[in-house]
Amino acid sequence: EFNVSFRLFVDELSLVMVSVITGVGFLIHWYATGYMSEEEGYSRFFCYMNLFVFAMLMLVMGDNLLLLFLGWEGVGLCSYLLIGFFHKVPEFGYAARKAFVVTRVGDTFLIIALFLLFREVGSLEIQAGLLFARESMSDASTLNTIICLLLLGGAVGKSAQVPLQTWLPDAMAGPTPVSALIHAATMVTAGVYLIARMQDFFMLSQTAMLCVAAVGLITLFIASFTALVQSDIKRVLAYSTMSQIGYMFFALGVGAWSAGLFHLMTHAFFKALLFLASGSVILAMHHEQNMFKMGGLWKKLPIPFIAMLVGSAALVALPLTSGFFSKDAILLKAWKSDTDFATLFWTVAVIAAFLTSLYTVRMMVLTFFGKPQSEMHELKKESLWHPSRIRTVVPFGLLAVLSIAGGWMGFEITGGLFGDEGVHPELHFDPIALLTLGIPFAGVVTGYFLFASDLIDRRTLIKNKLSDLLSKFWGSGWGFDWVYDTLIVKPFRFVAQTRTNRNDIVDLFFKLIKFLASLFHHILSMFQTGHVRWYAFTMVGGLLLVFLAVVWI
């Protein structure tokens, strides 16, 4: 019997997610009141934003998988509406459609997983399913592995992981507060939450756990290289998000459940800060997003500069920042994991951490240092306490504090969230943790010599065919869009545009409706002659029929 209740479920995991969604979401909303004040569709924008937050809250608090799925589809719909908010620009509409279609591929896997779960468990209640997994499923269950891989397919689409990651960079078409909300507090974290919520199923399948770790590791590796050659500041942050979500998947895959959710929380703080600060830079530069057309802004935009500096320090994982505590916990857990590939996984994750430092330094140097490459918008000199400044400074300040102190706060919040040993400050005194401590510093120093100093002639590094080829390959997102366009989009368009497809059997139903409508129109029009005597005759005839019907009854 299919019976689904409408109930909300609150536990430690959902409370962590709700705190991140509402806390960071509120600060993004506050910032957006100023950012969007001169844009057309101001009310429509906040209607979509609030619906977005509502859908995400339903997703993380739903007591059953059907409610979770409603929230899941809700955030997909809202992302489409917000990415295509400036719908009069064709490119933005295409980006919104692309995000909607690509994530639907992952949603298909999730739907199949729900069908299988209902068939086996007899209920879509999450707690009933987890209890069933603990008591009735074996470690070697093939069906459980299939269900977990289908759940992973859904998570991959929503969280923009390989191979369904192509929609996320194009999602930068939306207003900057939308990018901040999608990347920090809502949509891309949904896949991480889904895997964490269904922990008991994944723990029974080593194959599924290995796949989760591999997907995260491949994504963070690819995204780190791609971010290194981007010129658009928002696309750099987009690929940065992709790689950081990859760290979360990687953590879950190696069994570092608490560390993965810890990084989800800290990432929300510093990524929201980075996006909002970049939004202020973009506004000041007449909506210019090309970093090569910026430069020399640190004196002219001191508050956004400080905000991006703090956010970048947390992204790089410099000591005492929130990113340091959570990312180091993931690397240490990966090193100590039971998987046969622990050393390989750890090595790739460390290389990606080094690349993160490189592209972050490059972003800061191109945006804020060097010579100005274009004229900046004339800024009004307003008091720090002016309402328009408060709407910017307060979110920046609070997110900056959380980007630093959030690491210490996370020990208490996510310490033993999943019944594992949790994340504790003592972890960072482990020899392996001390070894990885030098990675962000090495990346920052290397980035300085590559992008900020004149000690290395950068032209000798990039002016060759191999560098040019790699730059184009990485810049295109490793060719995923080209592959999908060649193998799927173009063949589908060809089939859709051929004459043979015009007589599709599915169209017969709609043609029948058209024929019947035309037939009834023709019959009824026969009675519209324009002669008064005919209308009088039909009125008398109608009254006579009514009279006879009443007498007969």
XYZ file of C-alpha atoms in Angstrom:
553
model
C 0.000 0.000 0.000
C 1.424 3.357 -1.062
C 0.921 5.803 1.802
C 3.158 8.854 2.196
C 2.743 11.367 4.998
C 3.638 15.045 4.933
C 5.942 15.286 7.943
C 9.198 17.054 8.714
C 12.084 15.292 10.420
C 14.716 17.088 12.496
C 17.988 15.537 13.624
C 21.608 16.697 13.900
C 22.245 16.399 10.158
C 19.144 18.326 9.101
C 19.843 21.010 11.735
C 23.343 21.570 10.351
C 21.909 21.914 6.849
C 19.072 24.195 7.981
C 21.540 26.433 9.825
C 23.713 26.792 6.735
C 20.775 27.333 4.371
C 18.977 29.937 6.474
C 22.051 31.639 7.961
C 24.103 32.074 4.810
C 20.933 32.471 2.742
C 19.801 35.394 4.919
C 23.113 37.227 4.453
C 22.940 36.686 0.685
C 19.363 38.024 0.650
C 20.481 41.068 2.637
C 23.303 41.781 0.222
C 20.966 41.270 -2.755
C 18.601 44.021 -1.566
C 21.282 46.499 -2.563
C 22.804 44.610 -5.479
C 19.473 44.190 -7.301
C 17.916 47.529 -6.299
C 18.270 49.046 -9.780
C 17.423 45.911 -11.757
C 14.114 45.251 -13.470
C 12.080 42.501 -11.806
C 13.185 43.219 -8.222
C 10.099 41.601 -6.644
C 10.231 38.635 -9.015
C 13.856 38.064 -8.050
C 13.131 37.773 -4.334
C 10.083 35.624 -5.013
C 12.348 33.111 -6.780
C 15.050 33.393 -4.101
C 12.641 32.683 -1.251
C 11.097 29.791 -3.171
C 14.624 28.454 -3.661
C 15.316 28.496 0.084
C 11.902 26.929 0.813
C 12.560 24.073 -1.619
C 15.977 23.424 -0.103
C 14.523 23.370 3.412
C 11.899 20.855 2.288
C 14.668 18.751 0.782
C 16.712 18.546 3.994
C 13.781 18.285 6.428
C 11.473 15.931 4.543
C 10.617 12.837 6.583
C 10.335 10.683 3.468
C 11.999 10.404 0.101
C 8.975 11.756 -1.761
C 9.138 15.053 0.142
C 12.891 15.065 -0.396
C 12.270 14.579 -4.114
C 9.753 17.446 -4.213
C 12.356 19.724 -2.665
C 14.936 18.259 -5.043
C 12.849 19.200 -8.073
C 11.972 22.534 -6.484
C 15.588 23.665 -6.309
C 16.026 22.508 -9.907
C 13.081 24.647 -11.027
C 14.246 27.682 -9.039
C 17.772 27.378 -10.418
C 16.277 27.484 -13.925
C 14.256 30.600 -13.063
C 17.172 32.397 -11.396
C 19.932 31.469 -13.843
C 17.687 32.739 -16.640
C 16.519 35.758 -14.630
C 17.729 38.134 -17.365
C 15.633 36.174 -19.849
C 15.785 38.819 -22.569
C 19.406 37.822 -23.239
C 19.361 34.615 -25.378
C 22.649 33.286 -23.936
C 21.263 33.448 -20.399
C 18.130 31.587 -21.437
C 20.293 28.879 -23.002
C 22.330 28.582 -19.782
C 19.130 28.148 -17.754
C 17.823 25.445 -20.103
C 21.166 23.673 -20.040
C 21.196 23.576 -16.230
C 17.623 22.292 -16.182
C 18.175 19.545 -18.773
C 21.531 18.282 -17.465
C 20.290 18.011 -13.886
C 17.213 16.137 -15.143
C 19.548 13.365 -16.309
C 20.673 12.848 -12.734
C 17.097 13.131 -11.493
C 16.150 10.166 -13.672
C 18.628 7.980 -11.788
C 17.211 9.219 -8.491
C 13.635 8.364 -9.515
C 14.655 4.811 -10.433
C 16.407 4.488 -7.066
C 13.214 5.569 -5.291
C 11.196 2.934 -7.172
C 13.663 0.217 -6.167
C 13.710 1.382 -2.555
C 9.926 1.324 -2.357
C 9.826 -2.147 -3.888
C 12.309 -3.509 -1.353
C 11.401 -1.552 1.791
C 7.685 -1.100 1.134
C 7.893 2.515 2.260
C 9.546 5.770 1.289
C 10.058 6.815 4.921
C 13.753 7.607 5.294
C 14.127 6.173 8.788
C 12.308 2.981 7.778
C 14.675 2.598 4.839
C 17.776 3.097 6.986
C 16.473 0.571 9.525
C 15.855 -1.896 6.690
C 19.428 -1.395 5.460
C 20.895 -2.044 8.905
C 18.817 -5.118 9.682
C 17.935 -6.812 6.398
C 20.579 -6.030 3.783
C 23.875 -7.873 3.504
C 27.237 -6.291 2.797
C 27.501 -8.052 -0.554
C 23.991 -7.183 -1.761
C 24.056 -6.448 -5.487
C 20.696 -4.696 -5.261
C 22.000 -2.365 -2.563
C 24.993 -1.481 -4.730
C 22.685 -0.709 -7.663
C 20.492 1.508 -5.462
C 23.547 3.356 -4.134
C 24.955 3.917 -7.625
C 21.584 5.280 -8.773
C 21.505 7.606 -5.763
C 25.036 8.667 -6.676
C 23.830 9.405 -10.212
C 21.213 11.763 -8.820
C 23.738 13.415 -6.518
C 26.242 13.859 -9.355
C 23.722 15.805 -11.440
C 22.587 18.155 -8.685
C 26.069 18.754 -7.239
C 27.749 19.274 -10.632
C 30.213 16.394 -10.436
C 31.801 14.514 -13.335
C 30.288 13.647 -15.775
C 27.250 15.952 -15.271
C 29.215 19.042 -14.248
C 28.881 21.022 -17.482
C 25.906 23.119 -16.340
C 27.606 24.823 -13.391
C 29.973 27.253 -15.191
C 27.111 28.395 -17.442
C 25.012 29.012 -14.320
C 27.121 32.163 -13.834
C 24.657 33.828 -16.226
C 22.421 34.585 -13.252
C 22.882 37.592 -10.945
C 25.836 37.246 -8.555
C 23.652 36.738 -5.421
C 22.080 33.778 -7.243
C 25.529 32.321 -7.867
C 26.336 32.755 -4.187
C 23.115 31.036 -3.103
C 23.483 28.117 -5.531
C 27.162 27.539 -4.768
C 27.257 28.183 -1.040
C 23.968 27.331 0.624
C 21.595 25.419 -1.607
C 21.606 23.454 -4.820
C 25.113 22.039 -5.188
C 25.152 20.793 -1.602
C 21.966 18.761 -2.172
C 23.877 15.798 -3.596
C 26.238 15.739 -0.618
C 23.247 15.758 1.727
C 21.557 12.912 -0.169
C 24.576 10.621 0.179
C 25.075 11.598 3.820
C 21.402 10.993 4.610
C 21.477 7.539 2.995
C 24.699 6.662 4.833
C 23.563 3.213 6.000
C 22.999 2.027 2.427
C 26.391 3.261 1.220
C 28.238 1.777 4.191
C 27.111 -1.681 3.063
C 28.674 -1.338 -0.403
C 32.417 -0.898 -0.809
C 31.898 -0.565 -4.565
C 29.518 2.362 -4.121
C 31.818 4.044 -1.590
C 34.749 3.683 -3.970
C 32.679 5.211 -6.786
C 31.702 8.183 -4.599
C 35.358 8.812 -3.728
C 36.479 8.411 -7.349
C 33.828 10.805 -8.673
C 34.809 13.448 -6.132
C 38.523 13.009 -6.747
C 38.241 13.175 -10.549
C 36.013 16.245 -10.320
C 38.269 18.204 -7.980
C 41.299 17.354 -10.129
C 39.659 18.415 -13.405
C 38.040 21.530 -11.927
C 41.309 22.703 -10.342
C 43.142 22.656 -13.674
C 40.211 24.323 -15.435
C 40.021 27.168 -12.893
C 43.709 27.832 -13.503
C 43.117 29.122 -17.061
C 39.803 30.991 -16.734
C 39.566 34.735 -17.375
C 36.052 35.285 -15.947
C 36.205 35.848 -12.177
C 32.846 34.160 -11.589
C 33.826 31.123 -13.640
C 36.979 30.759 -11.542
C 34.767 30.647 -8.456
C 32.371 28.251 -10.206
C 35.120 25.729 -10.928
C 36.394 26.300 -7.408
C 32.974 25.268 -6.093
C 33.034 22.197 -8.299
C 36.382 21.148 -6.853
C 35.360 21.827 -3.233
C 32.173 19.789 -3.656
C 34.496 17.139 -5.064
C 36.372 17.205 -1.761
C 33.079 16.568 0.041
C 32.228 13.602 -2.190
C 35.764 12.317 -1.734
C 35.426 12.599 2.052
C 32.149 10.683 2.086
C 33.626 8.022 -0.180
C 36.568 7.313 2.137
C 34.334 7.210 5.207
C 35.145 10.689 6.549
C 31.463 11.515 7.018
C 31.827 14.194 9.698
C 34.783 15.801 7.900
C 32.773 15.988 4.668
C 29.855 17.768 6.336
C 32.319 19.951 8.241
C 33.765 21.094 4.907
C 30.257 21.662 3.530
C 29.618 24.114 6.363
C 32.932 25.988 6.164
C 32.777 26.104 2.359
C 29.377 27.798 2.551
C 30.920 30.613 4.606
C 33.952 31.462 2.497
C 32.378 30.737 -0.899
C 29.424 33.057 -0.179
C 31.940 35.714 0.898
C 33.970 35.299 -2.302
C 30.933 35.519 -4.573
C 29.452 38.559 -2.833
C 32.797 40.366 -2.860
C 33.267 39.548 -6.542
C 29.780 40.955 -7.134
C 30.856 44.296 -5.678
C 33.917 44.277 -7.929
C 31.784 43.480 -10.985
C 29.369 46.320 -10.207
C 32.249 48.762 -9.764
C 33.705 47.676 -13.123
C 30.514 48.322 -15.129
C 29.528 44.616 -14.958
C 32.892 43.569 -16.382
C 33.849 40.017 -15.317
C 37.097 39.573 -17.251
C 39.952 39.671 -14.727
C 42.410 40.773 -17.432
C 40.409 44.015 -17.703
C 40.645 44.750 -13.968
C 43.817 45.187 -11.914
C 44.926 47.705 -9.297
C 41.636 47.669 -7.401
C 42.839 46.993 -3.858
C 43.114 50.699 -2.999
C 39.911 51.712 -4.770
C 37.790 48.872 -3.352
C 39.275 48.200 0.100
C 36.252 46.451 1.628
C 35.695 43.963 -1.246
C 39.469 43.435 -1.331
C 39.658 42.527 2.367
C 36.589 40.300 1.999
C 38.100 38.436 -0.960
C 41.438 38.189 0.829
C 39.816 36.491 3.830
C 37.706 34.241 1.601
C 40.731 33.316 -0.504
C 42.764 32.471 2.607
C 40.002 30.082 3.698
C 39.727 28.603 0.198
C 43.476 28.008 0.067
C 43.222 26.525 3.599
C 45.804 28.716 5.301
C 46.223 27.837 9.000
C 43.553 29.024 11.452
C 40.997 29.640 8.701
C 37.853 27.527 8.505
C 38.970 25.879 5.276
C 42.206 24.770 6.925
C 40.448 22.799 9.646
C 37.935 21.064 7.386
C 40.192 20.334 4.396
C 43.036 19.037 6.558
C 40.583 16.743 8.325
C 39.551 15.292 4.943
C 43.155 14.739 3.822
C 44.101 13.061 7.097
C 41.040 10.800 7.053
C 41.821 9.880 3.443
C 45.380 8.912 4.367
C 44.141 6.699 7.209
C 41.219 5.152 5.327
C 40.937 1.395 4.851
C 40.690 1.521 1.064
C 43.446 -0.029 -1.045
C 43.840 3.262 -2.918
C 44.394 5.459 0.161
C 47.879 6.641 -0.871
C 46.816 7.364 -4.465
C 43.681 9.190 -3.334
C 45.623 11.271 -0.822
C 48.283 12.198 -3.401
C 45.744 13.398 -5.972
C 43.855 15.381 -3.304
C 47.094 17.076 -2.196
C 47.956 17.999 -5.805
C 44.484 19.511 -6.184
C 45.003 21.480 -2.952
C 48.231 22.881 -4.416
C 46.406 23.861 -7.625
C 43.717 25.568 -5.527
C 46.391 27.855 -4.079
C 47.713 28.608 -7.567
C 44.430 29.680 -9.170
C 43.374 31.615 -6.063
C 46.594 33.659 -6.076
C 46.172 34.227 -9.819
C 42.609 35.488 -9.283
C 43.670 37.919 -6.550
C 46.680 39.222 -8.502
C 44.769 39.815 -11.741
C 41.839 41.474 -9.952
C 43.435 43.637 -7.288
C 47.124 44.122 -8.105
C 49.176 45.373 -11.002
C 48.212 48.262 -13.254
C 44.525 49.155 -13.831
C 43.438 47.747 -17.191
C 40.178 49.710 -17.536
C 38.270 52.554 -15.943
C 36.238 51.819 -12.879
C 32.707 53.054 -12.143
C 32.620 56.352 -10.237
C 31.730 55.410 -6.656
C 29.688 57.588 -4.345
C 31.531 58.628 -1.200
C 29.132 57.527 1.497
C 29.476 57.026 5.215
C 30.176 53.516 6.445
C 26.821 53.705 8.249
C 24.862 54.687 5.165
C 22.109 52.071 4.472
C 23.584 51.177 1.084
C 26.987 50.514 2.671
C 25.525 48.580 5.601
C 23.829 46.166 3.169
C 27.301 45.333 1.881
C 29.576 45.695 4.892
C 27.514 43.684 7.403
C 27.205 40.519 5.235
C 30.902 40.828 4.364
C 31.863 41.223 8.021
C 29.767 38.338 9.321
C 30.858 35.970 6.553
C 34.502 36.975 7.075
C 34.240 36.167 10.787
C 32.626 32.817 9.970
C 35.309 32.109 7.360
C 37.862 32.344 10.164
C 36.028 31.268 13.321
C 33.746 28.782 11.580
C 36.515 26.220 11.717
C 36.563 26.234 15.508
C 32.785 26.228 15.697
C 32.587 23.188 13.452
C 34.333 20.926 15.939
C 31.346 21.119 18.254
C 28.658 21.063 15.569
C 29.918 18.223 13.373
C 32.185 16.461 15.873
C 30.436 13.083 15.934
C 27.569 13.681 13.563
C 27.604 10.215 12.025
C 28.699 8.103 14.933
C 32.317 8.084 13.731
C 35.229 9.489 15.705
C 34.383 12.917 14.358
C 36.655 15.878 13.760
C 38.758 17.121 16.670
C 41.475 19.814 16.984
C 44.017 17.135 17.932
C 43.865 15.758 14.391
C 45.940 18.666 13.138
C 48.955 17.609 15.217
C 49.219 14.308 13.382
C 52.497 14.014 11.377
C 50.587 13.687 8.087
C 48.502 16.766 8.952
C 51.687 18.708 9.702
C 53.077 17.595 6.347
C 50.039 18.870 4.443
C 50.305 22.151 6.358
C 52.969 23.272 3.907
C 50.875 22.647 0.781
C 48.918 25.953 0.781
C 52.088 27.929 1.561
C 53.930 26.213 -1.282
C 51.033 27.027 -3.608
C 50.886 30.673 -2.545
C 54.646 31.159 -2.957
C 54.634 29.432 -6.357
C 51.629 31.516 -7.404
C 53.413 34.689 -6.388
C 56.461 33.889 -8.510
C 54.303 32.823 -11.458
C 51.733 35.614 -11.488
C 52.960 38.536 -9.366
C 56.736 38.788 -9.656
C 59.031 39.473 -12.593
C 61.561 36.814 -11.600
C 59.975 34.344 -14.009
C 59.297 35.273 -17.628
C 55.735 34.004 -18.036
C 55.871 34.437 -21.791
C 58.433 31.646 -22.097
C 56.027 29.335 -20.272
C 52.916 30.053 -22.310
C 54.248 30.912 -25.771
C 54.522 27.375 -27.118
C 52.176 24.948 -28.818
C 51.866 22.573 -25.858
C 50.906 25.351 -23.433
C 48.438 26.765 -25.925
C 46.881 23.328 -26.471
C 46.626 22.597 -22.740
C 45.181 26.037 -22.056
C 42.434 25.547 -24.640
C 41.721 22.004 -23.446
C 41.535 22.956 -19.769
C 39.678 26.172 -20.524
C 36.956 24.239 -22.342
C 36.337 22.112 -19.262
C 38.353 19.180 -20.638
C 36.094 18.909 -23.690
C 32.992 17.538 -21.970
C 30.703 20.027 -23.732
C 32.207 19.133 -27.100
C 31.704 15.405 -26.466
C 28.072 15.836 -25.411
C 27.395 18.198 -28.294
C 28.904 15.768 -30.808
C 27.434 12.524 -29.482
C 24.038 13.671 -28.188
C 22.933 17.200 -29.102
C 23.787 17.296 -32.814
C 22.426 13.792 -33.633
C 19.235 14.568 -31.726
C 18.777 17.863 -33.564
C 19.380 16.118 -36.887
C 16.702 13.520 -36.136
C 14.308 16.189 -34.860
C 14.680 18.273 -38.024
C 14.250 15.486 -40.593
C 10.954 15.076 -42.440
C 10.514 11.512 -41.200
C 10.103 12.839 -37.702
C 7.220 15.086 -38.755
C 4.884 12.056 -38.824
C 5.703 10.816 -35.349
C 2.915 8.589 -34.000
C 2.846 10.662 -30.818
C 1.675 13.630 -32.882
C -1.449 11.748 -34.059
C -3.183 12.418 -30.738
C -2.669 16.161 -31.044
C -3.689 16.138 -34.713
C -6.911 14.330 -33.701
C -7.696 17.062 -31.178
C -7.109 19.677 -33.860
C -9.406 17.822 -36.300
C -12.242 17.448 -33.754
C -12.008 21.108 -32.770
C -12.222 22.149 -36.431
C -15.175 19.788 -37.013
C -17.188 21.150 -34.077
C -16.369 24.686 -35.169
C -17.660 23.945 -38.676
C -20.903 22.370 -37.372
C -21.622 25.227 -34.968
C -20.831 27.874 -37.582
C -23.578 26.389 -39.816
C -26.168 27.711 -37.358
C -24.722 31.225 -37.420
C -26.522 32.457 -40.569
C -27.063 36.088 -39.578
C -30.862 35.916 -40.166
C -33.097 37.029 -37.256
C -35.884 34.564 -38.153
C -33.447 31.671 -37.828
C -32.321 32.824 -34.373
C -35.964 33.255 -33.295
C -36.784 29.779 -34.563
C -33.871 28.199 -32.632
C -34.877 30.067 -29.450
C -38.500 28.842 -29.687
C -37.306 25.347 -30.533
C -34.979 25.346 -27.543
C -37.734 26.511 -25.171
C -40.038 23.830 -26.568
C -37.434 21.142 -25.926
C -36.960 22.352 -22.344
C -40.753 22.355 -21.797
C -41.112 18.804 -23.146
C -38.234 17.624 -20.975
C -39.833 19.089 -17.836
C -43.236 17.536 -18.654
C -41.647 14.184 -19.421
C -39.712 14.134 -16.124
